[in-house]
XYZ file of C-alpha atoms in Angstrom:
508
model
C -64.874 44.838 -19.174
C -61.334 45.407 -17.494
C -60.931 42.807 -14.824
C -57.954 43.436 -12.123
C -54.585 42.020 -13.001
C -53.359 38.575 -11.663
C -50.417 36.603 -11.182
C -49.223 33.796 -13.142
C -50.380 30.698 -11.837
C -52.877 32.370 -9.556
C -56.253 32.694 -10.481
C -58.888 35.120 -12.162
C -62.368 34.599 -10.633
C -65.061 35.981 -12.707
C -68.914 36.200 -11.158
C -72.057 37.319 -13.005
C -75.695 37.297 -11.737
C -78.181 34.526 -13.417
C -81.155 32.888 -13.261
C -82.667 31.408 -10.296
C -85.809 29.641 -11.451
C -85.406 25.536 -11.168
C -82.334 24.057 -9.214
C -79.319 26.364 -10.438
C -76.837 23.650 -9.646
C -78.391 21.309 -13.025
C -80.753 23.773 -14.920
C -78.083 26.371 -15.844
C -74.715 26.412 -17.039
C -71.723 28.574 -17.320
C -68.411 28.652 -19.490
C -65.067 31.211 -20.487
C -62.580 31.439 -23.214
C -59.983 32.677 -21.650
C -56.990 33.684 -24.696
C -53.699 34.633 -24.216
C -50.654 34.844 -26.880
C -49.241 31.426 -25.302
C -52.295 28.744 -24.597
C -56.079 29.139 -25.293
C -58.764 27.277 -22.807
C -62.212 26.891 -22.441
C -63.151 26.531 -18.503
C -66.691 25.470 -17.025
C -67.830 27.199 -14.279
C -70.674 26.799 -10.965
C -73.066 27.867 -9.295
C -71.878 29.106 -6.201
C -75.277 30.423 -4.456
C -76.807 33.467 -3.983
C -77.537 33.913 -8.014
C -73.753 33.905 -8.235
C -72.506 31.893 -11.557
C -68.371 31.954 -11.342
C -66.035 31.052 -13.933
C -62.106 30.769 -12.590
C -58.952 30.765 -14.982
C -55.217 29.922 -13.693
C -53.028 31.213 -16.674
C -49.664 29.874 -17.443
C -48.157 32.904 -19.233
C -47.354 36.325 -18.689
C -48.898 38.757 -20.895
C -52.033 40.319 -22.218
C -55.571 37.892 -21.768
C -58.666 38.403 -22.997
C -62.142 36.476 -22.424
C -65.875 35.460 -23.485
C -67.908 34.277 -20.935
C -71.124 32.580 -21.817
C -73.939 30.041 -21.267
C -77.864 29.230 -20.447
C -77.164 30.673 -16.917
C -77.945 34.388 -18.804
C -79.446 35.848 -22.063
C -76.225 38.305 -21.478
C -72.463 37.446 -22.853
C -69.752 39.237 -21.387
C -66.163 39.423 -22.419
C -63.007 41.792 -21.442
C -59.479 41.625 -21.139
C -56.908 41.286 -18.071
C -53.063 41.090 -17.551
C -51.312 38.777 -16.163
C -47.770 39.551 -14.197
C -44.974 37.457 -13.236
C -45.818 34.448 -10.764
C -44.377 35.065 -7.039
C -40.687 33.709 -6.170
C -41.986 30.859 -4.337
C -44.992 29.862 -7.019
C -43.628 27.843 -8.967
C -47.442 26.534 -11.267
C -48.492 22.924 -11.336
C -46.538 19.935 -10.880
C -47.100 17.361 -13.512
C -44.980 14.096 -14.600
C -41.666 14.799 -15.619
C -40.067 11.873 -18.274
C -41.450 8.265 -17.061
C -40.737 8.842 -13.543
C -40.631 11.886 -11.519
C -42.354 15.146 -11.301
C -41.549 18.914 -12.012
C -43.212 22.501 -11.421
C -44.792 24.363 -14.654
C -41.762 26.484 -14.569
C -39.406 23.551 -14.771
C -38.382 23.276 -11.391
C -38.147 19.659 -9.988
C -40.712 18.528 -7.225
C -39.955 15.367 -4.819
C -42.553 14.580 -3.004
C -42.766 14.010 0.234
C -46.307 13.936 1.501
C -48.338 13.000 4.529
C -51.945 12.092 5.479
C -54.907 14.257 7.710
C -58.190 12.728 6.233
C -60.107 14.913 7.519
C -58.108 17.934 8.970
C -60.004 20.683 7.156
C -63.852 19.958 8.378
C -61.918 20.377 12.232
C -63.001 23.594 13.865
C -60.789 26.309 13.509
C -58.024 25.840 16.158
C -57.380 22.313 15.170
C -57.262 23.845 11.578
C -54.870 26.472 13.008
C -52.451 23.916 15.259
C -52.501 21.734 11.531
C -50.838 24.583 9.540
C -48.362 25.484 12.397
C -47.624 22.061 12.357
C -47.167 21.638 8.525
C -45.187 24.904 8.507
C -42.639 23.403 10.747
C -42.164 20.358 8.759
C -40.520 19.148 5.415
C -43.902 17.621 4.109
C -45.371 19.447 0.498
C -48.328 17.091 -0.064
C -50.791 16.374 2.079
C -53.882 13.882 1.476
C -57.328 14.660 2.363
C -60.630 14.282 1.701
C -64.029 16.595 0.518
C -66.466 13.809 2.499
C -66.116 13.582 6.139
C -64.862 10.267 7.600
C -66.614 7.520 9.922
C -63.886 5.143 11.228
C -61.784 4.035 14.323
C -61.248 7.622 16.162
C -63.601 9.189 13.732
C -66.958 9.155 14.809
C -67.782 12.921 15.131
C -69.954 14.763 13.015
C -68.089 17.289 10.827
C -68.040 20.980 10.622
C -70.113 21.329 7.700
C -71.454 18.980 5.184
C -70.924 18.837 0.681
C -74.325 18.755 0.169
C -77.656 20.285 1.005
C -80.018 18.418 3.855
C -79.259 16.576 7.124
C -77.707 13.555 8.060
C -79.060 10.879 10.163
C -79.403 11.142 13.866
C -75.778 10.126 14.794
C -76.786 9.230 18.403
C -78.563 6.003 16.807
C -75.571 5.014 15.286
C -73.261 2.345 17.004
C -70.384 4.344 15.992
C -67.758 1.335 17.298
C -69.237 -0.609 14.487
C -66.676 1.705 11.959
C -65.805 -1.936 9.391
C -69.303 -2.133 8.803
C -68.984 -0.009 5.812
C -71.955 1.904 4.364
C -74.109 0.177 6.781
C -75.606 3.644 8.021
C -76.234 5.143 5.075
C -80.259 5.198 5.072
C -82.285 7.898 7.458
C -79.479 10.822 5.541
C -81.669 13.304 4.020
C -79.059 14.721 1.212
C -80.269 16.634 -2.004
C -77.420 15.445 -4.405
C -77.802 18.067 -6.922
C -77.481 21.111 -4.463
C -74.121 21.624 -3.086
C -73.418 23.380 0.087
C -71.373 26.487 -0.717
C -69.381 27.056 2.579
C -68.609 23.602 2.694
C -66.130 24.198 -0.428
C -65.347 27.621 0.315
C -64.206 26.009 3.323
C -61.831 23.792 1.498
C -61.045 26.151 -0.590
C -59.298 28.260 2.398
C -57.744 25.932 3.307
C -56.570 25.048 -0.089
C -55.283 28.878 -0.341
C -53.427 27.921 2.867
C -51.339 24.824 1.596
C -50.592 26.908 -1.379
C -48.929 29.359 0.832
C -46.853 26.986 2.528
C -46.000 25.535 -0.685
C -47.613 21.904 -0.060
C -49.558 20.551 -2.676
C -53.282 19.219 -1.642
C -54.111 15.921 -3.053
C -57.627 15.274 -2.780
C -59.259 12.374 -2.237
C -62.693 12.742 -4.163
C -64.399 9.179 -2.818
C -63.728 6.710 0.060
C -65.624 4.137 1.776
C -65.817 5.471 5.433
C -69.377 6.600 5.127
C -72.438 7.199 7.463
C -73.860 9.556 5.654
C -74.549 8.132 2.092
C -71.967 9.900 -0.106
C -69.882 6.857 -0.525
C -73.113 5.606 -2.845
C -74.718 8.084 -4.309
C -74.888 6.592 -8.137
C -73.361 7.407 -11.258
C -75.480 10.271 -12.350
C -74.566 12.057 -8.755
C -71.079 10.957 -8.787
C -70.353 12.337 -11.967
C -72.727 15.639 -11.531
C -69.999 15.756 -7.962
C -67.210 15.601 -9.679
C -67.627 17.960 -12.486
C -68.537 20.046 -10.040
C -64.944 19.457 -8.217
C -63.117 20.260 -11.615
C -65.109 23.386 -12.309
C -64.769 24.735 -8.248
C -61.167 23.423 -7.811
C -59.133 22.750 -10.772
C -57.425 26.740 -11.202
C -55.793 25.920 -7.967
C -52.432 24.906 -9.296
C -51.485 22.774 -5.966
C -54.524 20.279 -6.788
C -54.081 16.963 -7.442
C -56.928 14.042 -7.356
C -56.821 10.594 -6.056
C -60.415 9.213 -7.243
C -60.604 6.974 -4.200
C -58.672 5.928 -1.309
C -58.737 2.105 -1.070
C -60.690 1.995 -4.329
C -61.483 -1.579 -3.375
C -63.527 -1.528 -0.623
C -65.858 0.467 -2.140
C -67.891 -2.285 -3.410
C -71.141 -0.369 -4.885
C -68.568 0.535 -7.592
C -67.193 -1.345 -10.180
C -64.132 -1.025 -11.865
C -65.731 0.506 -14.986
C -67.417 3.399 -12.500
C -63.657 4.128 -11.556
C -62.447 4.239 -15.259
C -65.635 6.317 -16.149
C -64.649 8.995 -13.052
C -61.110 9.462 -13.930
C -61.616 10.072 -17.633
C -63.759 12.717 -16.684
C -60.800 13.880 -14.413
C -58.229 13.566 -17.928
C -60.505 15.133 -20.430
C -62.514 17.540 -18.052
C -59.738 19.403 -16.195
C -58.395 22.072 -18.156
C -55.220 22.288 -16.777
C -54.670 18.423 -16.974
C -53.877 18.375 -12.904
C -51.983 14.721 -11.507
C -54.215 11.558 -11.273
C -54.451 8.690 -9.414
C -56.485 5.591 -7.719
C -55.340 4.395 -4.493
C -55.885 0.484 -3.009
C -56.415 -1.232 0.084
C -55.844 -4.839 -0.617
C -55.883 -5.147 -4.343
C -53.397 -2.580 -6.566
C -55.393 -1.067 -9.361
C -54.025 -1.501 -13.094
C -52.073 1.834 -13.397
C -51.688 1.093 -16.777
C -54.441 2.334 -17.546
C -54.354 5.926 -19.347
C -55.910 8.355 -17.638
C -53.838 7.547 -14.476
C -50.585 9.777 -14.131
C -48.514 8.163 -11.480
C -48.970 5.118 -9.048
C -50.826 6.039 -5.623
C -49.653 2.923 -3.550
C -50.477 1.089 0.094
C -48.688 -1.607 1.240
C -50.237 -5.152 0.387
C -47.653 -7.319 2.171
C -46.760 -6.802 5.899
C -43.323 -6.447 5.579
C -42.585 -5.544 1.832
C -43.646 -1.809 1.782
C -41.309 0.611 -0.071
C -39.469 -2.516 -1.597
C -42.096 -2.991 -4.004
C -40.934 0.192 -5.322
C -38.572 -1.158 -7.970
C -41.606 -3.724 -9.059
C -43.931 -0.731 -9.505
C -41.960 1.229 -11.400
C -41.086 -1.554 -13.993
C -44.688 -2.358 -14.264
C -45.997 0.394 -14.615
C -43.468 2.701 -15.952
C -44.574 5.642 -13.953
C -43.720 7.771 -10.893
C -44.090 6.111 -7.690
C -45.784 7.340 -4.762
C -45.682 5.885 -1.518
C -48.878 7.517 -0.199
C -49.660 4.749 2.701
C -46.211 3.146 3.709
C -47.945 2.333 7.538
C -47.792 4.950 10.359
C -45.490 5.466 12.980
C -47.632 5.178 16.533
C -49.297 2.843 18.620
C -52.829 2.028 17.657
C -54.809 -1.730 17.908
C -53.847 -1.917 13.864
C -50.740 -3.346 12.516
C -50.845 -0.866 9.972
C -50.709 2.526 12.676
C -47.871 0.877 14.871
C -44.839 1.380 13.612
C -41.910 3.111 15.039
C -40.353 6.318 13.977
C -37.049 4.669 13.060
C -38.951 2.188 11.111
C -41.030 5.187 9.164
C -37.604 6.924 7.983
C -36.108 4.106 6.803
C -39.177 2.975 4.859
C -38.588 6.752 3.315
C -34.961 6.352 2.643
C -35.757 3.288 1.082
C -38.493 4.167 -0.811
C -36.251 7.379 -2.345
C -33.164 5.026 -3.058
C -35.421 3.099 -5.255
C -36.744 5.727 -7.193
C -39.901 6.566 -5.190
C -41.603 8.952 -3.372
C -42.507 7.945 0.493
C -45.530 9.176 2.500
C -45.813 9.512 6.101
C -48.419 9.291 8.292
C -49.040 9.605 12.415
C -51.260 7.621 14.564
C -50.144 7.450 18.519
C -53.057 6.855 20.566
C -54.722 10.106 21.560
C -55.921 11.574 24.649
C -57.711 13.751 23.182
C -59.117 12.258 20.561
C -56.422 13.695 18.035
C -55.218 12.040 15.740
C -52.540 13.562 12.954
C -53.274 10.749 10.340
C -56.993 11.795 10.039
C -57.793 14.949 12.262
C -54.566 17.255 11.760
C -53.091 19.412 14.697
C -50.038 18.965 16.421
C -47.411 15.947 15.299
C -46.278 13.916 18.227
C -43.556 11.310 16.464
C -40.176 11.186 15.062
C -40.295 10.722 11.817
C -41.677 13.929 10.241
C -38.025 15.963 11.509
C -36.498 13.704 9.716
C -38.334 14.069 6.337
C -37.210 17.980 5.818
C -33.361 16.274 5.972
C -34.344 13.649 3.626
C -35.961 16.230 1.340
C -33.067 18.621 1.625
C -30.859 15.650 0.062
C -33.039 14.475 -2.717
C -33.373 18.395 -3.975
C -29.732 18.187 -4.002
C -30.021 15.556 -6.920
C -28.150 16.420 -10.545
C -31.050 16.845 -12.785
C -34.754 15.473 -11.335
C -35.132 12.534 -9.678
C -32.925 9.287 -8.834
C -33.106 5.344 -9.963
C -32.015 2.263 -8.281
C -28.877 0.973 -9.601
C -27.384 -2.266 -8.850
C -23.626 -1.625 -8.282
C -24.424 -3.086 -4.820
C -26.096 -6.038 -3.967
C -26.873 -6.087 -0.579
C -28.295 -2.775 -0.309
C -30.866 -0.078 -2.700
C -29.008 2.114 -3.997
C -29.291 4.981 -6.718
C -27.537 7.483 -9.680
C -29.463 10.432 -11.105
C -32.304 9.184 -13.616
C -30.443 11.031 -16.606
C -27.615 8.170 -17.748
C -25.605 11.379 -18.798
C -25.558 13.352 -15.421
C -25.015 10.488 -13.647
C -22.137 9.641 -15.642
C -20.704 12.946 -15.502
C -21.187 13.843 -11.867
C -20.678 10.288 -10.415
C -23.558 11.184 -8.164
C -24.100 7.571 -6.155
C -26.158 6.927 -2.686
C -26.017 3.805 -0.858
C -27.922 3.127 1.929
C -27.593 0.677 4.220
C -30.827 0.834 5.874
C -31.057 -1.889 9.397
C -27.632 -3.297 8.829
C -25.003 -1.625 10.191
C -21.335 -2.465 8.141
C -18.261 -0.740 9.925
C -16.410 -0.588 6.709
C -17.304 -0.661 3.014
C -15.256 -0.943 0.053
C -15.642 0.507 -2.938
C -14.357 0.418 -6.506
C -13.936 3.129 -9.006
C -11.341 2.723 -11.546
C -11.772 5.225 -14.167
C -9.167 7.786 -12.798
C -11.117 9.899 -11.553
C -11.496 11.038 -7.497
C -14.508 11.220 -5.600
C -15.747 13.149 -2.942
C -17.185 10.623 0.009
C -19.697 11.617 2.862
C -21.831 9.669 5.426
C -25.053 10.470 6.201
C -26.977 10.040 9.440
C -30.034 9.600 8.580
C -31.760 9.524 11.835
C -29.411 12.354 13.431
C -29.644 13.621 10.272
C -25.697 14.291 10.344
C -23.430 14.436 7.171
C -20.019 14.155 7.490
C -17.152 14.100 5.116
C -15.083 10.811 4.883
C -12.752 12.344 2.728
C -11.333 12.064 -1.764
C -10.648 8.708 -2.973
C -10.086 7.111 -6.340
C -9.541 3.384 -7.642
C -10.348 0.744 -4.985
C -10.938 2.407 -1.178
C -12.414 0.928 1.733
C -14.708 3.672 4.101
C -14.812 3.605 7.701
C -18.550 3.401 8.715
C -19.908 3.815 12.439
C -21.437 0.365 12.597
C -25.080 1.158 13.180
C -28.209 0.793 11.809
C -29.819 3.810 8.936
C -26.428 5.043 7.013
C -26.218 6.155 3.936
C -23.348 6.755 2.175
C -23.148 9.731 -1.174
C -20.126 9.372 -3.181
C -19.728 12.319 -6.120
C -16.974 13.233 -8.397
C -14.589 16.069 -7.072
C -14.889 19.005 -8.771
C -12.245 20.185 -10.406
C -10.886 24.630 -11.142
């Protein structure tokens, strides 16, 4: 069979007709070679209702495929042959780990992330959904975090649009829904079957998945947490796992997935650290296309050491050290850094969801200096209920118009990514990550963060001159201080969140 043409790093989506007798979700199963002249893989595939069995493929090459699709789910095998074209300007595949501590595209080009948090934007109705895209469209973010369960937590007592599984929940009127630290308390009346999923729950997600991709913002899903009312938080091992293999097979040949197994692993308590280990080696030796992993903590930090994690997922443990700890992780763990929960600029009852938007960007400039990559996230006490850190829709701070500046800069790095250097001691600053670009382009950012010098001297005597700007980095302003060589001293305007960038001139 002939099967339409697709783009590199899009998606083929094959569906046959199978057997309905049993539960199709465990009875049956469903698998493709898919074989091009570059890479050869062997994809599960789902049930996805309706006597549908589907089977997707993301190539990585241009060129000529061809594919055998088979399994219990039919006595019939089926096989054909597709091309695949050129990926779109603006795809640019996968982002994986690039060296020890930064991240690239499949086609090479760097990626800095720069994410944000909606828990639970996607199970909104559709104009919160809508106001949430607009809103991500306007900004600088390309990650977002979210999660496939719905959420039961301060401002987040509403039953969602649609649910992952088959059955009812409990009658939520019963519930004392202020009682949201009471975790899994609720959990008993839910009348789930675990082994059926509910389709338009995921092809839900998956729209919305199609959406991020468009937008170019990478969705990194959160596959368990422990804000739970209805049960899903502890299911067991057999269900967890039977969930997410299901995930992989349904989600993975979307190349802007990533997966966090938890967030705030720790609180979780009906799972032990060998459950978490068991869930993300299915995640390394299930997925195909070998998509990023990580764990994320509340109070205690995971060991990141371990293998099947790909970078650090990190929240604050300390009230005041937040993206500081960014040099620590990195020389721990000896892997990219992200800065997924940094605390929130707003004005909620936690310490955690008060923070101003000054305090937010400088937390991202100083994550970035030392070799990190910040997350933001937005909690100012709604009137109607909204709230960007968990439901989406329209961003009320300061911060996030300052994150498309800051992302603008660090794309504007020789080679991919920076590290914290110590030619200053009284404030992070960084060179490129490759010793040899950073030698030969003299690239150097100091920032100087919530002191405010009015002059700063600096020392470069190898005979060379070097280009010197200052960056706003709340106005978001850069300005040119002029060439200088040997020892110089720069004027500086004596306020709090500069940055200085110093590079070699360029000479012919």
């Amino acid at each position: 069979m002939k099967v339409k043409a697709v783009k590199c790093y899009d998606y083929v989506e094959l569906s046959f007709k199978g057997n309905l007798d049993g539960n199709p979700f465990t009875d049956y199963y469903i698998k493709g070679t898919f074989t091009g002249e570059h890479e050869s893989k062997t994809v599960t595939g789902f049930y996805d209702g309706k006597g549908n069995y589907v089977v997707r493929f993301m190539p990585s090459f241009v060129g000529k495929y061809s594919f055998d699709i088979e399994g219990s789910f039919s006595k019939e095998k089926y096989s054909g042959t597709f091309d695949v074209k050129k990926a779109d300007k603006n795809n640019h595949g996968p982002v994986s780990v690039c060296g020890k501590y930064h991240f690239k595209y499949a086609d090479g080009t760097p990626y800095y992330s720069v994410g944000t948090t909606c828990y639970v934007w996607e199970l909104m109705d559709d104009k919160s959904i809508d106001k949430t895209l607009h809103s991500l469209k306007k900004s600088g973010f390309n990650k977002i975090r979210f999660c496939i369960f719905p959420k039961h937590y301060l401002y987040n007592t509403k039953e969602p649009r649609s649910y992952p599984f088959i059955g009812t929940p409990v009658d939520s009127v019963a519930i004392n829904k202020d009682n949201f630290m009471e975790y899994n308390e609720h959990t008993e009346g839910n009348h789930w079957d675990f082994t059926r999923f509910n389709g338009e729950h995921f092809d839900h997600i998956e729209k919305c998945i199609h959406e991020l991709k468009k937008l170019g913002i990478e969705a990194d899903i959160i596959v368990f947490h422990p804000y739970d009312r209805w049960g899903f938080s502890v299911m067991g091992r057999e269900n967890d796992e039977r969930y997410v293999r299901y995930l992989i097979a349904r989600l993975s040949a979307f190349s802007n997935v990533w997966w966090s197994m938890a967030n705030e692993y720790d609180i979780l308590k009906e799972k032990t650290l060998d459950d978490w280990k068991n869930i993300g080696t299915i995640f390394k030796t299930e997925d195909p296309y070998n998509h990023l992993r990580s764990i994320h903590n509340c109070f205690k930090l995971y060991d990141h050491n371990e293998d099947w994690i790909t970078h650090v997922s990190f929240q604050r443990t300390d009230l005041y050290k937040t993206a500081e700890e960014t040099d620590t992780l990195r020389a721990t763990y000896n892997k990219p850094v992200v800065l997924d929960e940094i605390a929130y600029e707003g004005n909620i009852q936690p310490g955690w969801g008060n923070i101003s938007g000054q305090e937010m960007v400088r937390r991202f400039w100083e994550g970035f200096t030392r070799g990190g990559y910040p997350g933001h996230g937005e909690t100012y006490l709604p009137k109607d209920g909204i709230l960007w850190w968990s439901h989406g829709g329209d961003l009320k701070g300061e911060s996030w118009k300052r994150v498309k500046f800051l992302l603008k800069i660090m794309n504007e790095t020789p080679g991919i990514g920076v590290k914290p250097t110590n030619w200053d001691w009284d404030c992070p600053s960084c060179i490129p990550e490759d010793d040899e670009l950073a030698d030969k382009t003299g690239y150097y950012i100091a920032y100087y963060s919530f002191n405010q010098p009015a002059l700063k001297d600096f020392n470069f005597i190898d005979g060379n001159e070097y280009e010197v700007e200052i960056i706003d980095t709340w106005n978001m302003t850069i300005k040119k201080a002029g060439t200088f060589s040997g020892k110089f001293s720069v004027e500086l305007p004596g306020k709090p969140y500069i940055a200085v960038r110093i590079r070699k001139k360029i000479v012919g």
